[in-house]
Amino acid sequence: MVSNFPKIPSSLITPKEVWMNRRSLLAGAGAAAMMPALGTEAMAKLGDLPKLETTKTDFGKDLKPTAYDYVTGYNNFYEFGTGKEDPAANAHTLTTKPWTVKIDGLVNKPGDYALEDIVPKVVEERIYRFRCVEAWSMVVPWDGFPLADLLAKVEPQGSAKYVAFETLVRPEEMPGQNGYFQALPWPYVEGLRLDEAMHPLTILANGLYGEELPNQNGAPLRLVVPWKYGFKSIKSIVRITLTEKQPPTTWNIAGPSEYGFYSNVNPNVDHPRWSQATERPLGGGLLSSNQDTLMFNGYEEQVASLYAGMDLKVNF
Ligand code: MTE
């Protein structure tokens, strides 16, 4: 069964600048075509979405954020198609209000929680490195709050060891769930060990750049785990379940030899089909070169102790 799911085609790992340049050549256009050639009405612009009340933090204060158009125009969200521009073009169909998150499993306070009861009125802005398994990277000013705060409210029981996450299934609003070709099994699911979920760097984001999350980035609530490959950062979450056993994860189901449960960013452990030693920062321009990928995506000091004694080649 597993082998029926497609591997990521090489077209999906084409560096953004090459991809955009190809598009502009095809369009026979000049400099203006260097921006993604999306329908302008579908392409969110900074300032379009409601502003959030945020507090600035020191997280990533030395990092330069990737331009908003790249963060919101070059996405992976297979529920809206497998192309990088598909989410920005298609995700406007998603209704995100009202939104409920079911929290269940090994917690003392399970329930169906309204988004407003989960997200604090004032959220933190944190600038994080974001590294996709396809070897491109960004720097994103996320707005959100520690997942640990939410977990503390629902009181995990002593036997809880993992946290499982689930994305919405709504084929009528998600074209990728509604055709002959289904790229992945739905719902998209992800998981963390409880200590990873409780780590202070792990956040739930409801915004970026000080505004509500654009739908293509996983509105209204998505996970961000900055030391792991981007596919762990599950979007449009509708369920969080505390479990005793390690939960299944979508890309591990789709390609178990290529995508492990841990998926920590690690320049020393290559993907079976490409190197993970370097990455291409989005928005760097045509002439920008790859940069070295950092162990745990640069968060080694904060998270290495979570994996003390573990063989990271075996637990990839
Ligand atoms: N979550 C859902 N539900 N569906 C997806 O296809 N793609 C993942 C992750 N979360 C995905 C998802 C992958 S592969 C990446 S790299 C990131 O989302 C991309 O996040 P971004 O589009 O905000 O950059």
Coordinates of C-alpha atoms and ligand atoms in Angstrom, one line a residue:
M1 CA 0.0 0.0 0.0
V2 CA 2.7 2.4 1.1
S3 CA 4.5 2.2 -2.2
N4 CA 1.4 3.5 -3.9
F5 CA 2.0 7.0 -2.5
P6 CA 4.1 9.2 -4.7
K7 CA 7.6 10.2 -3.8
I8 CA 8.3 14.0 -3.9
P9 CA 8.9 14.6 -7.6
S10 CA 12.1 16.5 -8.4
S11 CA 10.0 19.4 -9.7
L12 CA 8.9 20.0 -6.2
I13 CA 12.5 20.5 -5.0
T14 CA 13.5 22.9 -7.8
P15 CA 15.0 26.0 -6.1
K16 CA 12.5 28.8 -6.0
E17 CA 14.6 31.2 -8.1
V18 CA 15.1 28.6 -10.8
W19 CA 11.4 27.9 -10.8
M20 CA 10.5 31.6 -10.8
N21 CA 13.0 32.4 -13.5
R22 CA 11.6 29.6 -15.7
R23 CA 8.1 31.1 -15.2
S24 CA 9.2 34.5 -16.1
L25 CA 11.0 33.2 -19.2
L26 CA 7.9 31.4 -20.2
A27 CA 5.8 34.5 -19.6
G28 CA 8.4 36.4 -21.7
A29 CA 8.2 39.1 -18.9
G30 CA 10.8 41.1 -17.2
A31 CA 11.5 42.0 -13.5
A32 CA 7.8 42.2 -12.5
A33 CA 7.5 38.5 -13.3
M34 CA 10.0 37.7 -10.6
M35 CA 7.2 37.6 -8.1
P36 CA 5.1 34.4 -8.2
A37 CA 2.7 34.7 -11.1
L38 CA -0.3 34.0 -9.0
G39 CA -3.8 35.5 -9.6
T40 CA -3.4 38.8 -7.7
E41 CA -6.8 38.4 -6.1
A42 CA -5.7 35.1 -4.5
M43 CA -2.3 36.3 -3.4
A44 CA -2.4 37.7 0.1
K45 CA -0.5 40.9 0.7
L46 CA 0.9 42.0 4.0
G47 CA -1.8 44.3 5.5
D48 CA -4.7 42.3 4.0
L49 CA -5.4 40.3 7.1
P50 CA -6.5 41.3 10.6
K51 CA -3.7 42.5 12.8
L52 CA -2.9 40.5 15.9
E53 CA -1.9 41.9 19.3
T54 CA 1.6 40.7 19.8
T55 CA 4.5 41.1 22.2
K56 CA 8.0 41.2 20.6
T57 CA 10.5 38.6 21.9
D58 CA 14.2 38.1 21.6
F59 CA 13.7 34.9 19.6
G60 CA 15.7 35.3 16.3
K61 CA 16.3 39.0 16.8
D62 CA 19.5 38.6 14.7
L63 CA 17.8 36.8 11.8
K64 CA 16.5 38.5 8.7
P65 CA 12.9 37.4 7.9
T66 CA 12.2 36.1 4.5
A67 CA 9.9 38.4 2.5
Y68 CA 6.2 38.0 3.1
D69 CA 5.5 37.1 -0.5
Y70 CA 7.8 34.1 -0.4
V71 CA 6.5 32.9 3.0
T72 CA 2.9 33.1 1.8
G73 CA 3.4 32.3 -2.0
Y74 CA 5.6 29.2 -1.9
N75 CA 4.0 26.6 0.3
N76 CA 3.4 22.9 0.9
F77 CA -0.2 22.2 1.9
Y78 CA -1.3 19.2 -0.1
E79 CA -4.9 19.5 0.8
F80 CA -4.9 22.4 -1.7
G81 CA -2.7 20.7 -4.3
T82 CA 0.9 19.5 -4.7
G83 CA 2.3 22.6 -6.5
K84 CA 4.1 25.3 -4.5
E85 CA 1.7 27.9 -5.8
D86 CA -1.4 25.8 -5.3
P87 CA -2.0 26.7 -1.6
A88 CA -1.9 30.4 -2.2
A89 CA -4.2 30.1 -5.2
N90 CA -6.7 27.6 -3.7
A91 CA -6.8 28.0 0.1
H92 CA -9.1 31.0 0.1
T93 CA -11.9 28.4 -0.1
L94 CA -11.2 27.3 3.5
T95 CA -13.6 28.5 6.2
T96 CA -11.7 29.1 9.4
K97 CA -14.4 30.7 11.5
P98 CA -15.8 29.2 13.6
W99 CA -13.0 26.7 14.5
T100 CA -12.9 24.0 17.1
V101 CA -10.0 21.9 18.3
K102 CA -10.8 18.6 20.0
I103 CA -8.4 17.7 22.7
D104 CA -8.7 14.2 23.9
G105 CA -6.9 11.0 25.0
L106 CA -4.8 11.0 28.2
V107 CA -5.8 14.4 29.6
N108 CA -7.9 15.3 32.7
K109 CA -9.7 18.0 30.8
P110 CA -10.7 16.7 27.4
G111 CA -13.1 18.7 25.3
D112 CA -14.1 20.5 22.1
Y113 CA -12.3 23.9 22.6
A114 CA -13.3 27.0 20.6
L115 CA -10.2 28.6 19.0
E116 CA -10.9 31.8 21.1
D117 CA -10.5 29.7 24.3
I118 CA -7.2 28.3 23.1
V119 CA -5.4 31.3 21.7
P120 CA -4.3 34.0 24.1
K121 CA -5.5 37.5 23.3
V122 CA -1.9 38.7 23.1
V123 CA 0.5 36.4 21.3
E124 CA 4.3 36.3 21.1
E125 CA 6.2 37.2 17.9
R126 CA 9.1 34.8 17.5
I127 CA 11.5 34.8 14.5
Y128 CA 12.4 31.2 13.7
R129 CA 14.5 29.5 11.0
F130 CA 12.3 27.1 9.0
R131 CA 13.9 24.3 7.1
C132 CA 12.0 22.2 4.6
V133 CA 13.0 18.6 4.0
E134 CA 13.3 19.5 0.4
A135 CA 16.3 21.6 1.2
W136 CA 14.9 25.1 1.0
S137 CA 14.6 27.4 4.0
M138 CA 13.0 30.5 5.3
V139 CA 13.1 32.8 8.3
V140 CA 9.6 33.4 9.6
P141 CA 8.2 35.9 12.2
W142 CA 5.5 33.6 13.7
D143 CA 2.9 34.8 16.1
G144 CA 1.7 32.3 18.6
F145 CA 2.2 30.8 22.0
P146 CA 3.9 27.8 23.6
L147 CA 2.1 24.5 23.0
A148 CA 3.2 23.7 26.6
D149 CA 0.8 26.4 27.9
L150 CA -2.2 24.7 26.2
L151 CA -1.1 21.2 27.3
A152 CA -0.8 22.5 30.9
K153 CA -4.4 23.7 30.8
V154 CA -5.7 20.3 29.7
E155 CA -3.6 18.5 32.2
P156 CA -1.8 15.5 30.6
Q157 CA -2.1 12.3 32.7
G158 CA 1.0 10.5 33.9
S159 CA 0.8 7.8 31.3
A160 CA 0.8 10.3 28.4
K161 CA 4.1 10.0 26.4
Y162 CA 3.2 11.4 22.9
V163 CA 1.0 14.1 21.4
A164 CA -0.8 13.4 18.1
F165 CA -2.1 16.1 15.8
E166 CA -4.7 16.0 13.1
T167 CA -5.6 18.4 10.2
L168 CA -9.1 19.1 9.0
V169 CA -10.8 16.8 6.5
R170 CA -13.2 18.9 4.4
P171 CA -13.1 17.8 0.7
E172 CA -15.7 20.4 -0.3
E173 CA -13.2 23.2 0.7
M174 CA -10.0 21.3 0.1
P175 CA -9.5 20.4 -3.6
G176 CA -6.6 18.1 -2.8
Q177 CA -9.0 15.9 -0.9
N178 CA -11.6 15.9 -3.6
G179 CA -10.3 14.5 -6.8
Y180 CA -9.3 11.3 -8.5
F181 CA -5.7 11.9 -7.5
Q182 CA -5.2 11.8 -3.8
A183 CA -1.5 12.8 -3.0
L184 CA -1.6 11.6 0.6
P185 CA -3.9 9.7 2.9
W186 CA -6.1 12.1 4.9
P187 CA -6.3 13.4 7.4
Y188 CA -2.7 14.7 7.5
V189 CA -1.4 13.6 10.9
E190 CA 1.7 14.4 12.9
G191 CA 3.2 13.6 16.3
L192 CA 5.7 14.6 18.9
R193 CA 7.1 13.0 22.0
L194 CA 5.6 14.7 25.0
D195 CA 8.9 16.3 26.0
E196 CA 9.3 17.7 22.5
A197 CA 5.8 19.0 22.6
M198 CA 6.4 20.7 26.0
H199 CA 9.8 22.2 24.9
P200 CA 9.7 26.0 25.2
L201 CA 10.6 26.4 21.4
T202 CA 7.5 24.4 20.3
I203 CA 4.7 26.8 19.5
L204 CA 1.2 26.9 18.0
A205 CA 1.0 29.7 15.6
N206 CA -2.1 31.7 14.7
G207 CA -0.3 34.4 12.8
L208 CA 2.8 35.6 10.9
Y209 CA 4.3 39.0 10.4
G210 CA 1.8 40.3 13.1
E211 CA -1.3 39.3 11.2
E212 CA -3.6 36.4 11.2
L213 CA -2.2 33.3 9.4
P214 CA -3.0 33.3 5.7
N215 CA -5.0 30.1 4.9
Q216 CA -2.1 28.7 2.8
N217 CA 0.1 28.8 5.9
G218 CA -2.3 26.7 8.0
A219 CA -5.0 29.0 9.3
P220 CA -6.3 29.3 11.9
L221 CA -3.8 27.3 14.0
R222 CA -0.7 25.3 13.0
L223 CA 2.3 23.8 14.8
V224 CA 5.8 25.1 14.5
V225 CA 8.7 23.0 15.7
P226 CA 11.8 24.9 14.5
W227 CA 14.4 22.2 14.9
K228 CA 12.5 19.7 12.8
Y229 CA 11.9 19.5 9.1
G230 CA 8.9 21.6 8.0
F231 CA 6.6 18.7 7.4
K232 CA 6.3 18.1 11.2
S233 CA 4.7 21.6 11.4
I234 CA 1.1 20.4 10.7
K235 CA -1.4 23.0 9.5
S236 CA -5.1 23.8 10.2
I237 CA -5.2 21.6 13.4
V238 CA -8.6 20.2 14.5
R239 CA -7.5 17.6 17.0
I240 CA -4.8 17.1 19.6
T241 CA -4.6 13.7 21.3
L242 CA -2.4 12.6 24.1
T243 CA -1.3 9.0 23.8
E244 CA 0.9 6.3 25.3
K245 CA 2.1 5.0 22.0
Q246 CA 4.0 6.8 19.2
P247 CA 1.3 8.0 16.8
P248 CA 1.5 7.5 13.0
T249 CA 2.7 10.4 10.9
T250 CA 1.7 11.2 7.3
W251 CA 5.0 11.3 5.6
N252 CA 6.3 8.3 7.5
I253 CA 3.2 6.4 6.3
A254 CA 3.8 7.6 2.7
G255 CA 7.5 6.8 2.6
P256 CA 8.8 5.0 5.8
S257 CA 12.4 4.7 4.5
E258 CA 12.6 8.4 3.7
Y259 CA 10.7 10.2 6.5
G260 CA 11.1 9.1 10.1
F261 CA 9.1 10.0 13.2
Y262 CA 11.8 12.4 14.6
S263 CA 12.8 14.3 11.5
N264 CA 15.2 16.5 13.3
V265 CA 17.1 18.8 11.0
N266 CA 20.5 17.1 10.7
P267 CA 23.1 18.0 8.0
N268 CA 24.9 14.7 8.8
V269 CA 22.0 12.4 7.8
D270 CA 21.1 12.7 4.2
H271 CA 17.7 12.0 2.7
P272 CA 18.1 8.8 0.7
R273 CA 17.7 10.8 -2.5
W274 CA 19.4 14.1 -1.7
S275 CA 21.9 15.7 0.6
Q276 CA 20.7 17.6 3.7
A277 CA 24.0 19.3 4.3
T278 CA 23.0 22.6 2.7
E279 CA 19.9 24.5 2.0
R280 CA 18.7 27.2 -0.4
P281 CA 17.2 30.3 1.4
L282 CA 14.0 31.5 -0.3
G283 CA 14.1 35.0 -1.6
G284 CA 17.9 35.3 -1.8
G285 CA 17.8 36.2 -5.4
L286 CA 19.0 34.3 -8.5
L287 CA 22.7 34.5 -7.6
S288 CA 22.3 33.5 -4.0
S289 CA 24.2 30.4 -3.1
N290 CA 23.3 27.5 -0.8
Q291 CA 24.1 27.9 2.9
D292 CA 25.2 25.2 5.3
T293 CA 22.4 23.6 7.2
L294 CA 22.9 23.8 11.0
M295 CA 22.5 20.9 13.4
F296 CA 19.0 20.9 14.8
N297 CA 18.5 23.9 12.4
G298 CA 20.6 26.1 14.7
Y299 CA 18.7 25.1 17.9
E300 CA 21.3 22.5 19.1
E301 CA 22.0 24.2 22.3
Q302 CA 18.4 24.3 23.3
V303 CA 17.3 20.8 22.1
A304 CA 20.3 18.4 21.9
S305 CA 19.6 17.1 25.4
L306 CA 16.3 15.8 24.3
Y307 CA 18.1 13.2 22.2
A308 CA 21.0 12.4 24.5
G309 CA 22.2 8.8 23.9
M310 CA 20.1 8.3 20.8
D311 CA 21.5 7.2 17.5
L312 CA 20.2 10.0 15.2
K313 CA 20.9 8.0 12.1
V314 CA 18.7 5.2 13.3
N315 CA 16.1 7.6 14.7
F316 CA 15.9 9.9 11.7
Ligands
MTE1 N1 0.2 20.3 7.0 C1 -0.8 19.8 6.3 N2 -2.0 19.6 6.9 N3 -0.7 19.5 5.0 C2 0.5 19.6 4.3 O1 0.6 19.2 3.1 N4 2.9 20.3 4.5 C3 4.0 20.3 5.4 C4 3.8 21.2 6.6 N5 2.4 21.1 7.1 C5 1.6 20.1 5.1 C6 1.4 20.5 6.4 C7 5.3 20.6 4.8 S1 5.9 19.4 3.8 C8 5.9 21.8 5.0 S2 7.5 22.1 4.4 C9 5.2 22.9 5.8 O2 3.9 22.6 6.2 C10 5.2 24.1 4.9 O3 4.7 25.2 5.6 P1 4.6 26.6 4.9 O4 3.8 26.4 3.6 O5 3.9 27.5 5.9 O6 6.0 27.1 4.5

